[in-house]
Coordinates of N, CA, C and O in Angstrom, one line a residue:
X1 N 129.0 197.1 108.1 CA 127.7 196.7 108.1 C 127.1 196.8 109.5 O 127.6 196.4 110.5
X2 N 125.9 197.4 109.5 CA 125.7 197.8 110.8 C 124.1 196.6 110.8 O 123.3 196.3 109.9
X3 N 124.2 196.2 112.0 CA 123.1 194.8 111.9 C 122.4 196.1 113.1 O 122.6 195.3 114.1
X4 N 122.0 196.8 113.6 CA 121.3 197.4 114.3 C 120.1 198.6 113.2 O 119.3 199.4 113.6
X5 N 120.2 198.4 112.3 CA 120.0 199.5 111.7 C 118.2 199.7 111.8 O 117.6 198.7 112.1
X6 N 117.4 200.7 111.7 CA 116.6 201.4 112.1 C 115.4 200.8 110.5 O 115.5 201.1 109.3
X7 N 114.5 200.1 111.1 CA 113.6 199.3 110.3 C 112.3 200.4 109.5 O 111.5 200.3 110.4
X8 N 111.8 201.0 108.9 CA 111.1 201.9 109.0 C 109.3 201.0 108.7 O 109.0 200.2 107.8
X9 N 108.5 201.6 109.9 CA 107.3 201.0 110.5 C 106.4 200.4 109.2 O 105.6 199.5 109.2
X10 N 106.7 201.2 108.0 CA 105.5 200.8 107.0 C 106.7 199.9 106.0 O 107.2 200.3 104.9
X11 N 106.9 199.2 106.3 CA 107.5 198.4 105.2 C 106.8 196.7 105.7 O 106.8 195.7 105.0
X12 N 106.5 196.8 106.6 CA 105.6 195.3 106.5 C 104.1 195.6 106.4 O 103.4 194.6 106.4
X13 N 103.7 196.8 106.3 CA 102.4 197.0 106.3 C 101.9 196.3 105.0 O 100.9 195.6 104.9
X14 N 102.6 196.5 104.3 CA 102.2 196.0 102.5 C 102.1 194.4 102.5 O 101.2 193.9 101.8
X15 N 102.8 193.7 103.1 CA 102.8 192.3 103.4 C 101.7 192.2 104.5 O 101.0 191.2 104.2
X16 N 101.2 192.8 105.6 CA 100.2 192.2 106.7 C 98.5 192.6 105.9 O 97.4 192.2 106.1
X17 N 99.1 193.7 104.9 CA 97.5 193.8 104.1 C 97.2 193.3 102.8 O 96.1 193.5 102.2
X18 N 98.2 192.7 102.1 CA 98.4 191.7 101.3 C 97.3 190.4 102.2 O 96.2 190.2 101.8
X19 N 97.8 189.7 103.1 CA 97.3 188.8 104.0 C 95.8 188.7 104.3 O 95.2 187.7 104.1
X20 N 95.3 190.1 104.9 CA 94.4 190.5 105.1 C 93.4 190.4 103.7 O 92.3 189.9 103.8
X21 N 93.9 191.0 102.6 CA 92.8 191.2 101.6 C 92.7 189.7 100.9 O 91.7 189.4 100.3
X22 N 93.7 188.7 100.8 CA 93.7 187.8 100.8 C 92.8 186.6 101.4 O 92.0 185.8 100.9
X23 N 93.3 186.7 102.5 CA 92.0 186.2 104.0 C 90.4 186.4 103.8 O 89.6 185.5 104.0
X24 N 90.1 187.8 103.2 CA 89.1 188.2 102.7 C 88.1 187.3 101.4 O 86.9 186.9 101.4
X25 N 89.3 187.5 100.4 CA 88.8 186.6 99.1 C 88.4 185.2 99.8 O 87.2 184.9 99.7
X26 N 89.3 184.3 100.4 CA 89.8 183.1 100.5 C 88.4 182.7 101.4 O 88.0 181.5 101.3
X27 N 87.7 183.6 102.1 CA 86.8 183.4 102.8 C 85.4 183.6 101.7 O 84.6 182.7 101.6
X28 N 85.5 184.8 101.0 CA 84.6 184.9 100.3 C 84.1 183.7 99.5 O 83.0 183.1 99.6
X29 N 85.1 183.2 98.5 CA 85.0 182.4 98.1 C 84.4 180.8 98.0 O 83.9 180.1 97.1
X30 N 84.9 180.5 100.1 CA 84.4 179.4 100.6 C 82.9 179.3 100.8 O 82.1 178.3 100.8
X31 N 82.6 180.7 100.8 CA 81.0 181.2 101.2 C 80.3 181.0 100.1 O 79.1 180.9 100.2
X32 N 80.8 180.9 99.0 CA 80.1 181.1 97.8 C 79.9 179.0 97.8 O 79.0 178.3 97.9
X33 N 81.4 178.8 97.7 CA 81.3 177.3 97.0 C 79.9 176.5 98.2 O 79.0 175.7 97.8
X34 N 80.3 177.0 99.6 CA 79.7 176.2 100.2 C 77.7 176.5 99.7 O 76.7 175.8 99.6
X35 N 78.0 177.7 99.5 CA 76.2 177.8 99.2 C 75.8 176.8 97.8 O 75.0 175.9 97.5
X36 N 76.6 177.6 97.3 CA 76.6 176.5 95.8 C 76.4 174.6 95.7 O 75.7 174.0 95.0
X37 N 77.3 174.1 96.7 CA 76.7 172.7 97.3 C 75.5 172.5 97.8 O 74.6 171.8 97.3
X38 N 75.5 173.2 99.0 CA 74.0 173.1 99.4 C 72.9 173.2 98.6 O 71.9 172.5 98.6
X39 N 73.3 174.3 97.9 CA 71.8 174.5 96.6 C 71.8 173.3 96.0 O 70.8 172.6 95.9
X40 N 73.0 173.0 95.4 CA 72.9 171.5 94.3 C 72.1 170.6 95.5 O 70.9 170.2 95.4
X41 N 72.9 170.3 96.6 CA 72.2 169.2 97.3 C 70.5 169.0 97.5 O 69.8 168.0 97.5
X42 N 70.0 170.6 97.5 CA 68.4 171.0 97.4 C 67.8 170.2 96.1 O 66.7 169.6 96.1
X43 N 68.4 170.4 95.4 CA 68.0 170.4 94.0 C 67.7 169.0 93.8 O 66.6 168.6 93.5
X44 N 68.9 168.3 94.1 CA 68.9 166.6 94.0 C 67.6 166.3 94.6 O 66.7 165.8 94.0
X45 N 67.6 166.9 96.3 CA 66.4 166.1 96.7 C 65.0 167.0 96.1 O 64.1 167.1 96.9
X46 N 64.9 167.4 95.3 CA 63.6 168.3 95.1 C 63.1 167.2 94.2 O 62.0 166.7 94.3
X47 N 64.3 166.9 93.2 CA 64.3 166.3 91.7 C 63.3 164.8 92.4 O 62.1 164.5 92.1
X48 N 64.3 164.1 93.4 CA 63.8 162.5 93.7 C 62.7 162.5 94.4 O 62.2 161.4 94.2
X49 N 61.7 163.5 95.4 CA 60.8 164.0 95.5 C 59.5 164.2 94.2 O 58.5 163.6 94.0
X50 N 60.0 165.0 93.7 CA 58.5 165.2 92.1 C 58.8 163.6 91.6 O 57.7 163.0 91.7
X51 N 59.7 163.0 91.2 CA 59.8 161.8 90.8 C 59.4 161.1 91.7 O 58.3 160.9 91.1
X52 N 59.2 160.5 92.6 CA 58.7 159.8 93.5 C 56.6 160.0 93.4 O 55.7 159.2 93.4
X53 N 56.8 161.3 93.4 CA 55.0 162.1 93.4 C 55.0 161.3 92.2 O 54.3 160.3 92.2
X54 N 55.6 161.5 91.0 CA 54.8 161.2 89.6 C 54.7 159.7 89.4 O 53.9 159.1 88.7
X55 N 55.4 159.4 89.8 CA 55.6 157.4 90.4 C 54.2 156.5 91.0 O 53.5 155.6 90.5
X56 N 54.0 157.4 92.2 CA 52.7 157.6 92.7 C 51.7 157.9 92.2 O 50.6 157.3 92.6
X57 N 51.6 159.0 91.2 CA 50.5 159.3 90.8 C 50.3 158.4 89.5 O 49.1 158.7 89.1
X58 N 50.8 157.6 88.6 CA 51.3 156.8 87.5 C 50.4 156.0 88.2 O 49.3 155.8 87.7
X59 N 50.8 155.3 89.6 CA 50.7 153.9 90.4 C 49.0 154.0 90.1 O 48.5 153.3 89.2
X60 N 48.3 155.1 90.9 CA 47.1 155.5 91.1 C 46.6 155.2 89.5 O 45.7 154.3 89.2
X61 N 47.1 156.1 88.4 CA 46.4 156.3 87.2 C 46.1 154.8 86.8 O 45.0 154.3 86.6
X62 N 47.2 154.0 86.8 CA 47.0 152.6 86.1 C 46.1 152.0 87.0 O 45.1 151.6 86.5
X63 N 46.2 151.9 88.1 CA 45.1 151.1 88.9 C 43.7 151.5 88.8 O 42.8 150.7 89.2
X64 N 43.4 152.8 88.2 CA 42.3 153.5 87.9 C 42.0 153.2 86.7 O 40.9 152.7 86.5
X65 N 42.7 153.2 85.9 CA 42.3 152.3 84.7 C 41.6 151.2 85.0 O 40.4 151.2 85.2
X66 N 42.5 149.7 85.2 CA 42.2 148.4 85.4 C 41.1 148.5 86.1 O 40.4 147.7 85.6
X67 N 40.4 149.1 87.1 CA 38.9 149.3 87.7 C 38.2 149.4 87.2 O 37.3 148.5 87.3
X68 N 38.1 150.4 86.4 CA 36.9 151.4 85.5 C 37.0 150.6 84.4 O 35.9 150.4 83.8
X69 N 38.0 150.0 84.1 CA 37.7 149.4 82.2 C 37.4 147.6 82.5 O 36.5 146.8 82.5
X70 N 39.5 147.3 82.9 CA 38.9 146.0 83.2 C 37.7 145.2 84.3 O 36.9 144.3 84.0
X71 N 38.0 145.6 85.3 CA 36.6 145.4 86.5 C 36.8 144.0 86.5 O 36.2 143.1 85.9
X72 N 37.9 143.8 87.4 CA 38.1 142.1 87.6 C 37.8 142.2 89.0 O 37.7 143.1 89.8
X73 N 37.4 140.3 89.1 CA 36.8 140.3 89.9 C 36.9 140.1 91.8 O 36.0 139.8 92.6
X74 N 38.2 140.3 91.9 CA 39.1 140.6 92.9 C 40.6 141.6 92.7 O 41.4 141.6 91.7
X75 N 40.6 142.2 93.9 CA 42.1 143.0 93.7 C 42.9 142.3 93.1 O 43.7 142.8 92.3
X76 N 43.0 141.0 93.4 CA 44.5 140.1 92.9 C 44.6 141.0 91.1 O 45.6 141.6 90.6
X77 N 43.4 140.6 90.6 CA 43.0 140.9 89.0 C 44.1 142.4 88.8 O 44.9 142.6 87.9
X78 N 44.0 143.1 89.8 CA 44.8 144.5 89.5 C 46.4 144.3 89.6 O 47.2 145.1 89.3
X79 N 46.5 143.4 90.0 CA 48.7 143.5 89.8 C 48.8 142.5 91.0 O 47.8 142.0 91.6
X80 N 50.2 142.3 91.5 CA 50.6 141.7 92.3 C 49.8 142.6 93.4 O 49.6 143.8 93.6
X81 N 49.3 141.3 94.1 CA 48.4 141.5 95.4 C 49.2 140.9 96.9 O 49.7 139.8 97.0
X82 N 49.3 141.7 97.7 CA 49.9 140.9 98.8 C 49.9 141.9 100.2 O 50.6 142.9 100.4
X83 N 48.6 141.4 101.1 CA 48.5 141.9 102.0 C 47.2 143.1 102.4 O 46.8 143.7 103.4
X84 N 46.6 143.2 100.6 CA 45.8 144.4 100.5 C 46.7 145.2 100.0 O 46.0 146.2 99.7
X85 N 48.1 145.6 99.7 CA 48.4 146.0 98.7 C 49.5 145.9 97.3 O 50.7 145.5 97.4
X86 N 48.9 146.6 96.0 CA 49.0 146.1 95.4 C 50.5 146.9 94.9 O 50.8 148.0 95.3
X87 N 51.1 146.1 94.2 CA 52.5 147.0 93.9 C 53.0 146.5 92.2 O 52.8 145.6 91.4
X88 N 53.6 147.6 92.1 CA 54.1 147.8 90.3 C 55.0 148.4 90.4 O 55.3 149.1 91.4
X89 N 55.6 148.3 89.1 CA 56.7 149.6 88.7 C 56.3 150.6 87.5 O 55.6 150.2 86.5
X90 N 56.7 151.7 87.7 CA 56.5 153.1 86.6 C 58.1 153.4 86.1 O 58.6 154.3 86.7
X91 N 59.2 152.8 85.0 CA 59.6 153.9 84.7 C 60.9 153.5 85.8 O 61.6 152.5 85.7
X92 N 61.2 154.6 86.8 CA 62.3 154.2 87.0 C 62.4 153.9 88.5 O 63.5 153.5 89.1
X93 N 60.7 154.1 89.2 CA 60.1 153.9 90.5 C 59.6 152.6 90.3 O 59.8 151.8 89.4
X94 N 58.8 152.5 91.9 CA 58.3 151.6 92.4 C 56.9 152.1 92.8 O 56.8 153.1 93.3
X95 N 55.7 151.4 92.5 CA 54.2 152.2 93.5 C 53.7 151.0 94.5 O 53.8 149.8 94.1
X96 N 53.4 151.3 95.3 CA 51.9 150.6 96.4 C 51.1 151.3 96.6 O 51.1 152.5 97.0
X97 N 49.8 150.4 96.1 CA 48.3 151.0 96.3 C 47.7 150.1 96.8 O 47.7 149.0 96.4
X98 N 47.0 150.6 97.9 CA 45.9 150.3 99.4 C 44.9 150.9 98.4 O 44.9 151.7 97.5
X99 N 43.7 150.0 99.2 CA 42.5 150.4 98.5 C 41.7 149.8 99.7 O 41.6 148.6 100.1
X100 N 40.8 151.2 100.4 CA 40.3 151.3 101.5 C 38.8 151.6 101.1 O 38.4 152.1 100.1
X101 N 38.0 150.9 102.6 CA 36.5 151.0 102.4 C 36.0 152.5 103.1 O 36.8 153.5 103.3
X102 N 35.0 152.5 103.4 CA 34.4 154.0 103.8 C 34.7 154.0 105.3 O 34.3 155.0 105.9
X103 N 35.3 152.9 106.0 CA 35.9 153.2 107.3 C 37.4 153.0 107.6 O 38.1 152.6 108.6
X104 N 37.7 153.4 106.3 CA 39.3 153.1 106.5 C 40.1 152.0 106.5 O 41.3 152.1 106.8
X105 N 39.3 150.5 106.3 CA 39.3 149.3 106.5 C 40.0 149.1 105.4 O 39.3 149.7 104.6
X106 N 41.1 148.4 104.8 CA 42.5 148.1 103.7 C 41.5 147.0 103.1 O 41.0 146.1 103.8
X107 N 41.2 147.1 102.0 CA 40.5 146.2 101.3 C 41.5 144.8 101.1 O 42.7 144.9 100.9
X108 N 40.8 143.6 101.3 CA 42.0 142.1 101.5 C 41.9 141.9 99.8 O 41.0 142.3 99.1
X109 N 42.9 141.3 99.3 CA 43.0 141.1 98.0 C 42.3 140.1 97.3 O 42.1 140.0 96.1
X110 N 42.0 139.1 98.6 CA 40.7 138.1 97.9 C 39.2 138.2 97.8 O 38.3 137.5 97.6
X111 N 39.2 139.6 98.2 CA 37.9 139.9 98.6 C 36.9 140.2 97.3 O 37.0 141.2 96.5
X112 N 36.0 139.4 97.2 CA 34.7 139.4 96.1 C 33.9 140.7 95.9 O 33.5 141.3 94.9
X113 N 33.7 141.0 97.2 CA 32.8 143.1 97.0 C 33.8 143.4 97.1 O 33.9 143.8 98.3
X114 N 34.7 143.5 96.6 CA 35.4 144.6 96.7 C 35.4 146.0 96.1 O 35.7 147.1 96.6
X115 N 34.7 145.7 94.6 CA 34.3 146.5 93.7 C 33.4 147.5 94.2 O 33.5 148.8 94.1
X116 N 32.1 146.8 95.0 CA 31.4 147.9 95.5 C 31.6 148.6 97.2 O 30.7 149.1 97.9
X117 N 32.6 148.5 97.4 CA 33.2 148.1 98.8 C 34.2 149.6 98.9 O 34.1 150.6 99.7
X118 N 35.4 149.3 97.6 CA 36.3 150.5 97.5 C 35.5 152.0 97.4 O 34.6 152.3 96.6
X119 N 36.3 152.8 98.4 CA 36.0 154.2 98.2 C 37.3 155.0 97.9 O 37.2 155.9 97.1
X120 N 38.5 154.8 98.3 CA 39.5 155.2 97.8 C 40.7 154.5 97.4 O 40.6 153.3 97.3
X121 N 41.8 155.0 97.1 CA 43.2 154.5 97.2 C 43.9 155.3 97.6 O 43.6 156.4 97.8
X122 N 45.5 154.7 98.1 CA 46.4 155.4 98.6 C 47.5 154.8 97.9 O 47.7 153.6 98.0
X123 N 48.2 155.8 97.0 CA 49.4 154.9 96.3 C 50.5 155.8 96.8 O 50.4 157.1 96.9
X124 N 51.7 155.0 97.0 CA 52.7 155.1 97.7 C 54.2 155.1 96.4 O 54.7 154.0 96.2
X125 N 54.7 156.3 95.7 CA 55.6 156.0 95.1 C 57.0 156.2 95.5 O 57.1 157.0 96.4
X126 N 58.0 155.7 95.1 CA 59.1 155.5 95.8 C 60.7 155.4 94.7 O 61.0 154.6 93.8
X127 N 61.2 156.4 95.0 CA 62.2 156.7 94.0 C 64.0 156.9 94.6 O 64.3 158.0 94.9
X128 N 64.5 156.4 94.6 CA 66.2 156.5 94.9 C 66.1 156.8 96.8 O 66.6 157.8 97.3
X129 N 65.4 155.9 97.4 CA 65.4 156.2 99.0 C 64.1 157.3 99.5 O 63.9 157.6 100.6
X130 N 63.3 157.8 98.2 CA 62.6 158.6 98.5 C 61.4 158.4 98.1 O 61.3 158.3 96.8
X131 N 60.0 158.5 99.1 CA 59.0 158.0 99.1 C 57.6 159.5 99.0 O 57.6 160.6 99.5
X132 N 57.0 159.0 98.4 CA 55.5 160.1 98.5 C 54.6 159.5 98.2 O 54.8 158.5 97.5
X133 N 53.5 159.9 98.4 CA 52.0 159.3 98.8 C 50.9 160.3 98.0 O 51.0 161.5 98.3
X134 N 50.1 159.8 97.3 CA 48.6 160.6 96.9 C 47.5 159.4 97.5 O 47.6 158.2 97.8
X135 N 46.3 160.4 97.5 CA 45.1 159.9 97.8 C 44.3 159.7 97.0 O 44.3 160.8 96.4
X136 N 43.2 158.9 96.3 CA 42.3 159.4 95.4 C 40.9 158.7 95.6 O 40.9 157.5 96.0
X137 N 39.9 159.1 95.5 CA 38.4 158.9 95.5 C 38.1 158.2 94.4 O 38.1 158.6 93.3
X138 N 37.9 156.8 94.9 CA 37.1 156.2 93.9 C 35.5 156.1 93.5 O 34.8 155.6 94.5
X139 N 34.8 156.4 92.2 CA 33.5 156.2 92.3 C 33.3 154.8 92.4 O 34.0 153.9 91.9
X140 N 32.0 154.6 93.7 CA 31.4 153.5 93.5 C 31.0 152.7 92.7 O 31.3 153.5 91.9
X141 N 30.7 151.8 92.2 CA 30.0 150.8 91.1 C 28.7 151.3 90.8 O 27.8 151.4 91.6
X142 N 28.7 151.4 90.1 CA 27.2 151.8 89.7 C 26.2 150.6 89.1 O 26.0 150.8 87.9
X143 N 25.6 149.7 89.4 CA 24.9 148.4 88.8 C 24.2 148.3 87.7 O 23.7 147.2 87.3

């Protein structure tokens, strides 16, 4: 048995490109999974974002109701009042709606004109850590 014996050069080549095309996949693969997270992660926050907007815009619709139909005779009349604004739940959110005069002044919730006072709202909806805001114009009172 001769332990010197003469190795011939391409016999590990098949093993170092085995490795190689391997290395390749193993990489490819990572590239894929990791984009594939990220997108899901996109997605989640897209989802709790529109849900948050439709929270908000819910907050606004119902308070736009109770104005135009019921017409009570202080904010308190529209929902939990505290601070000038007022707050509810939609579903599986939360809303705050401010209701501001023609200088941007936060209407107070004891306030008697207020009816002819309000020019807008700002409702604030808020879903799983995630918050969004609409604006809306309110018509004046008409007497």
């Amino acid at each position: 048995m001769n332990l010197f014996q003469k190795v011939s050069p391409l016999k590990g080549s098949t093993l170092v490109f085995s490795l190689v095309v391997l290395t390749f996949f193993l990489i490819s693969a990572l590239s894929v999974a990791t984009v594939s997270v990220t997108e899901k992660r996109v997605s989640f926050s897209t989802a709790k974002s529109n849900i948050s907007l439709q929270v908000a815009d819910s907050g606004a619709e119902a308070l736009l109701k109770k104005i135009y139909k019921d017409n009570p005779s202080t904010p308190n009349g529209l929902g939990d009042c505290s601070d000038g604004v007022i707050s509810g739940s939609v579903g599986v959110g939360e809303y705050a709606v401010s209701l501001y005069d023609d200088n941007d002044n936060r209407i107070a919730c004891d306030a008697a004109d207020w009816r002819t006072e309000v020019r807008r709202l700002q409702s604030k909806g808020s879903y799983a850590n995630t918050t969004r805001g609409i604006a809306v114009e309110v018509a004046p009172l008409v007497p």
